[in-house]
Amino acid sequence: MTTDTNQIAGTASSTRVATGLFALVLGAFFVWGAGFAHSAALHDTAHDVRHAFGFPCH
Amino acid sequence: MLVRYLLAALAAGLFVGVLMTPIHYLKLVPLIEHAEVYEQGGHGIAPTHEHQASLVSSAYAHGLSNHQAGRVILVHGPAAAGGEEEGDASLFESRALGTLTANLVTGAGFALMLGAVALLTGHRITLRTGALWGLAGFAAISLAPALGLPPELPAMPVADLSTRQIWWIMTVVMTAAGLYCLVLRRQPVVRAGGALLLVVPHLFAAPHPADLSSPIPPTLAAEFAVASLATGALFWVLLGLSLGAAMDRYVGAEA
């Protein structure tokens, strides 16, 4: 699997689901950090982006 | 190759994050900065007085001194409480650098999530379908929550933050699930359920404050809401297209 260029459908579906879930959680973690975390440092850094995306802010 | 799939999604997200930063600076950050003038100087002043002022640069004439040291409520609680520099706890000295970083992280995050949804539902994002995936993301993550909680400027009256965040997340999740059932499934019952899911979040009123009086001129707020949605649409279409292009290029051609 690591050396062969498998197509997505060719890989075992359990691996596919695991990768999908991993990507979903990692992506949600990123978005949470940039858009939702209550930390003052993160809020102030991402302030303009939070407003720009319409995330609830303040 | 699933590692390549993740890397391709990441690259597409970072690319769009870089691309969005100047666009934010062109259209949105000036409005936010304008609102902050009202936030720092104008809160608690009779609205009529504020509205007399011309909308654009003359607002800067309304400095702190102008306002008989009126009741100043700094909405940025932690920031205003005094961080390292100018009461700003930002990780970076420069506001632009913070915006760029946040755009990179947000772009990467949404790209990974959109890629994950495609992977989990067994679909491929290609350059041809990318814009549609992007528009679905826009509908779920920008448009639907904006119906209840329009994009807000600093100093606008708002309800409790956590309540709004919960409503926002609930709306996004239900809209995304609804779109999936409606668009990607065939069974009529599932599709009807999907349509229902799109409507349900809006039956629960989004949290709003009791007092709607605001130091921000309504025109400014309206301009920002529209600009935010338009920029959001652009972000999502670009993200979908970039994801499609990255998948076409770095991951096998066939799903």
Coordinates of C-alpha atoms in Angstrom, one line a residue:
Chain A
M1 CA 0.0 0.0 0.0
T2 CA 2.8 2.4 0.7
T3 CA 4.7 1.7 -2.5
D4 CA 1.9 1.1 -4.9
T5 CA -0.1 4.0 -6.2
N6 CA -3.5 2.6 -5.3
Q7 CA -6.6 4.4 -6.3
I8 CA -8.9 5.6 -3.5
A9 CA -11.5 3.0 -4.2
G10 CA -8.8 0.3 -4.4
T11 CA -7.7 0.8 -0.8
A12 CA -9.5 -1.1 1.9
S13 CA -12.6 0.7 2.8
S14 CA -11.8 0.5 6.5
T15 CA -8.6 2.4 5.8
R16 CA -10.6 4.9 3.8
V17 CA -13.1 5.5 6.6
A18 CA -10.3 5.8 9.1
T19 CA -8.5 8.4 7.0
G20 CA -11.7 10.2 6.4
L21 CA -12.5 10.4 10.1
F22 CA -8.9 11.4 10.8
A23 CA -9.1 14.3 8.3
L24 CA -12.5 15.3 9.6
V25 CA -11.3 15.5 13.2
L26 CA -8.0 17.2 12.3
G27 CA -9.8 19.8 10.1
A28 CA -12.4 20.4 12.8
F29 CA -9.5 20.9 15.3
F30 CA -8.0 23.5 13.0
V31 CA -11.2 25.4 12.4
W32 CA -12.0 25.2 16.2
G33 CA -8.6 26.7 17.0
A34 CA -8.9 29.5 14.5
G35 CA -12.6 30.2 14.8
F36 CA -14.0 29.1 18.1
A37 CA -11.5 28.6 20.9
H38 CA -12.1 31.1 23.8
S39 CA -8.3 31.6 24.4
A40 CA -7.5 35.3 24.3
A41 CA -4.3 34.8 22.3
L42 CA -6.1 32.8 19.6
H43 CA -9.0 35.2 19.6
D44 CA -6.9 38.2 19.1
T45 CA -4.7 36.6 16.4
A46 CA -7.7 35.3 14.4
H47 CA -10.0 38.2 15.2
D48 CA -10.4 39.6 11.7
V49 CA -10.8 36.2 10.2
R50 CA -13.4 35.2 12.7
H51 CA -15.5 38.2 11.8
A52 CA -14.8 37.7 8.1
F53 CA -16.1 34.2 8.1
G54 CA -19.1 35.1 10.3
F55 CA -18.1 32.9 13.2
P56 CA -19.7 34.0 16.4
C57 CA -17.1 36.3 18.1
H58 CA -16.8 38.1 21.4
Chain B
M1 CA -2.7 6.7 -1.6
L2 CA -4.4 8.2 1.4
V3 CA -1.4 10.1 2.6
R4 CA -1.3 11.9 -0.7
Y5 CA -5.0 12.6 -0.5
L6 CA -4.5 14.3 2.9
L7 CA -1.5 16.2 1.7
A8 CA -3.3 17.3 -1.5
A9 CA -6.2 18.6 0.7
L10 CA -3.8 20.4 3.0
A11 CA -2.0 22.0 0.1
A12 CA -5.3 23.2 -1.5
G13 CA -6.4 24.7 1.8
L14 CA -3.1 26.5 2.5
F15 CA -3.1 27.9 -1.1
V16 CA -6.6 29.3 -0.7
G17 CA -5.7 30.7 2.7
V18 CA -2.9 32.7 1.2
L19 CA -5.2 33.8 -1.6
M20 CA -7.9 35.0 0.7
T21 CA -5.7 37.2 2.9
P22 CA -5.4 40.1 0.4
I23 CA -9.0 39.8 -0.4
H24 CA -9.9 40.2 3.3
Y25 CA -7.7 43.2 3.4
L26 CA -9.4 44.7 0.4
K27 CA -12.9 44.3 1.5
L28 CA -13.4 43.2 5.1
V29 CA -10.6 44.4 7.4
P30 CA -11.2 48.1 6.6
L31 CA -14.9 47.7 7.7
I32 CA -13.7 45.9 10.9
E33 CA -11.3 48.6 11.6
H34 CA -13.9 51.2 11.0
A35 CA -16.3 49.4 13.4
E36 CA -13.5 49.4 16.0
V37 CA -13.5 53.2 16.0
Y38 CA -17.1 53.0 17.2
E39 CA -16.2 50.2 19.6
Q40 CA -13.5 52.1 21.3
G41 CA -15.0 55.6 21.3
G42 CA -18.6 55.6 20.6
H43 CA -20.3 53.1 22.9
G44 CA -23.0 54.4 25.1
I45 CA -23.5 57.6 23.2
A46 CA -26.9 58.5 22.0
P47 CA -27.3 56.8 18.6
T48 CA -28.7 60.0 16.9
H49 CA -25.4 61.7 17.6
E50 CA -23.5 58.8 15.9
H51 CA -25.8 58.7 13.0
Q52 CA -25.3 62.4 12.2
A53 CA -21.6 61.6 11.6
S54 CA -20.7 60.8 8.0
L55 CA -20.2 57.2 7.5
V56 CA -16.7 57.1 6.3
S57 CA -13.5 58.7 7.5
S58 CA -15.1 61.4 9.6
A59 CA -15.8 58.7 12.1
Y60 CA -12.2 58.9 13.0
A61 CA -12.8 62.4 14.2
H62 CA -14.9 60.9 17.0
G63 CA -11.9 60.1 19.1
L64 CA -12.1 59.2 22.8
S65 CA -11.7 62.9 23.7
N66 CA -14.8 63.8 21.8
H67 CA -17.1 61.7 24.0
Q68 CA -17.0 63.3 27.4
A69 CA -15.4 60.0 28.4
G70 CA -18.7 58.4 27.9
R71 CA -19.5 54.9 29.2
V72 CA -16.8 52.9 27.3
I73 CA -17.5 49.2 27.1
L74 CA -14.7 47.3 25.5
V75 CA -16.2 44.3 23.9
H76 CA -12.9 42.7 23.6
G77 CA -12.8 41.8 27.3
P78 CA -9.5 39.8 27.5
A79 CA -7.8 41.9 24.9
A80 CA -8.7 45.2 26.5
A81 CA -7.7 44.0 30.0
G82 CA -4.2 44.6 29.0
G83 CA -2.0 42.0 27.2
E84 CA 1.6 42.6 26.0
E85 CA 1.2 45.4 23.6
E86 CA -1.7 47.8 23.3
G87 CA -3.8 45.4 25.2
D88 CA -3.6 42.9 22.4
A89 CA -2.9 39.3 23.3
S90 CA -2.3 38.4 19.7
L91 CA 0.4 35.9 18.9
F92 CA 1.9 38.2 16.4
E93 CA 3.0 41.8 16.4
S94 CA 1.3 42.4 13.0
R95 CA -2.4 42.2 12.5
A96 CA -1.8 41.1 8.9
L97 CA 0.4 38.2 10.0
G98 CA -2.3 37.1 12.4
T99 CA -4.9 37.3 9.7
L100 CA -2.7 35.3 7.3
T101 CA -2.0 32.6 9.9
A102 CA -5.7 32.3 10.8
N103 CA -6.6 32.1 7.1
L104 CA -4.0 29.4 6.5
V105 CA -5.3 27.4 9.5
T106 CA -9.0 27.9 8.5
G107 CA -8.3 27.1 4.9
A108 CA -6.4 23.9 5.8
G109 CA -9.1 23.0 8.3
F110 CA -12.0 23.4 5.9
A111 CA -10.1 21.7 3.1
L112 CA -9.4 18.7 5.2
M113 CA -13.1 18.6 6.3
L114 CA -14.4 18.9 2.8
G115 CA -12.0 16.3 1.6
A116 CA -13.0 14.0 4.5
V117 CA -16.7 14.3 3.6
A118 CA -15.9 13.4 0.0
L119 CA -13.8 10.4 1.1
L120 CA -16.4 9.2 3.7
T121 CA -19.3 9.5 1.2
G122 CA -17.2 7.7 -1.5
H123 CA -17.1 10.6 -3.9
R124 CA -14.3 12.3 -5.7
I125 CA -13.7 16.0 -5.9
T126 CA -12.4 16.9 -9.3
L127 CA -11.8 20.2 -11.0
R128 CA -15.1 19.8 -12.8
T129 CA -17.1 19.1 -9.6
G130 CA -15.0 21.2 -7.3
A131 CA -17.1 24.4 -7.5
L132 CA -20.2 22.5 -6.6
W133 CA -18.5 20.9 -3.5
G134 CA -17.4 24.4 -2.6
L135 CA -20.9 25.9 -3.0
A136 CA -22.2 23.1 -0.8
G137 CA -19.6 24.1 1.8
F138 CA -20.7 27.7 1.4
A139 CA -24.3 26.8 1.9
A140 CA -23.6 24.8 5.0
I141 CA -21.0 26.9 6.7
S142 CA -21.6 30.5 5.6
L143 CA -25.2 30.9 4.3
A144 CA -27.3 28.8 6.7
P145 CA -25.8 30.1 9.9
A146 CA -25.9 33.7 8.5
L147 CA -29.7 33.4 8.3
G148 CA -29.9 33.3 12.1
L149 CA -26.6 35.0 13.1
P150 CA -25.7 37.5 10.4
P151 CA -21.9 38.2 10.2
E152 CA -21.3 40.7 12.9
L153 CA -18.9 43.6 13.4
P154 CA -17.1 44.3 16.6
A155 CA -19.2 46.2 19.1
M156 CA -22.5 45.0 17.7
P157 CA -25.0 43.8 20.3
V158 CA -24.8 40.0 20.7
A159 CA -26.1 37.3 22.9
D160 CA -23.9 35.0 25.0
L161 CA -20.9 33.7 23.0
S162 CA -21.3 30.0 23.9
T163 CA -25.0 29.9 23.1
R164 CA -24.3 31.4 19.7
Q165 CA -21.5 29.0 19.0
I166 CA -23.7 26.1 19.9
W167 CA -26.5 27.3 17.6
W168 CA -24.0 27.9 14.8
I169 CA -22.5 24.5 15.1
M170 CA -25.9 22.8 15.3
T171 CA -27.0 24.7 12.2
V172 CA -23.9 23.8 10.2
V173 CA -24.1 20.1 11.1
M174 CA -27.8 19.8 10.3
T175 CA -27.4 21.8 7.0
A176 CA -24.5 19.6 5.9
A177 CA -26.3 16.4 6.8
G178 CA -29.4 17.8 5.0
L179 CA -27.5 18.6 1.9
Y180 CA -25.9 15.2 1.9
C181 CA -29.3 13.5 2.1
L182 CA -30.8 15.8 -0.5
V183 CA -28.1 15.8 -3.1
L184 CA -26.1 12.6 -2.8
R185 CA -28.8 10.1 -1.8
R186 CA -31.5 8.8 -4.1
Q187 CA -34.3 7.4 -1.9
P188 CA -37.2 9.8 -1.7
V189 CA -37.7 9.3 2.0
V190 CA -34.0 10.2 2.7
R191 CA -34.3 13.2 0.5
A192 CA -37.4 14.4 2.2
G193 CA -35.6 14.0 5.5
G194 CA -32.7 16.0 4.1
A195 CA -35.0 18.9 3.1
L196 CA -36.4 18.8 6.7
L197 CA -32.9 19.0 8.1
L198 CA -32.3 22.1 6.2
V199 CA -35.3 23.8 7.7
V200 CA -35.2 22.6 11.3
P201 CA -32.3 24.8 12.6
H202 CA -34.2 27.9 11.6
L203 CA -37.2 26.9 13.6
F204 CA -35.1 27.3 16.7
A205 CA -34.5 31.0 17.1
A206 CA -30.9 31.9 17.0
P207 CA -29.8 33.6 20.3
H208 CA -30.1 37.3 20.1
P209 CA -29.6 40.0 22.8
A210 CA -32.6 41.6 24.4
D211 CA -31.3 45.1 23.6
L212 CA -30.5 45.7 20.0
S213 CA -29.2 49.2 20.3
S214 CA -25.8 49.4 18.7
P215 CA -23.0 52.0 18.3
I216 CA -22.4 50.6 14.8
P217 CA -24.2 52.4 12.0
P218 CA -26.7 50.1 10.3
T219 CA -25.3 50.8 6.9
L220 CA -21.8 49.7 8.0
A221 CA -23.3 46.5 9.5
A222 CA -25.2 45.8 6.3
E223 CA -22.2 46.4 4.1
F224 CA -20.1 44.1 6.2
A225 CA -22.7 41.3 6.2
V226 CA -23.0 41.3 2.5
A227 CA -19.2 41.6 2.0
S228 CA -18.6 38.7 4.4
L229 CA -21.1 36.5 2.6
A230 CA -19.6 37.4 -0.8
T231 CA -16.1 36.8 0.4
G232 CA -17.2 33.5 1.9
A233 CA -18.7 32.4 -1.4
L234 CA -15.5 33.2 -3.1
F235 CA -13.5 31.3 -0.5
W236 CA -15.6 28.2 -0.8
V237 CA -15.6 28.2 -4.6
L238 CA -11.9 28.7 -4.7
L239 CA -11.4 26.0 -2.1
G240 CA -13.6 23.5 -4.0
L241 CA -11.7 24.2 -7.3
S242 CA -8.3 24.0 -5.6
L243 CA -9.2 20.7 -3.9
G244 CA -10.4 19.3 -7.2
A245 CA -7.3 20.5 -9.0
A246 CA -5.1 19.0 -6.3
M247 CA -6.9 15.7 -6.3
D248 CA -6.7 15.5 -10.1
R249 CA -3.0 16.2 -10.0
Y250 CA -1.7 14.3 -7.0
V251 CA -4.2 11.6 -6.4
G252 CA -5.2 8.9 -8.9
A253 CA -7.5 10.0 -11.7
E254 CA -10.2 7.5 -10.9
A255 CA -12.2 7.2 -7.7

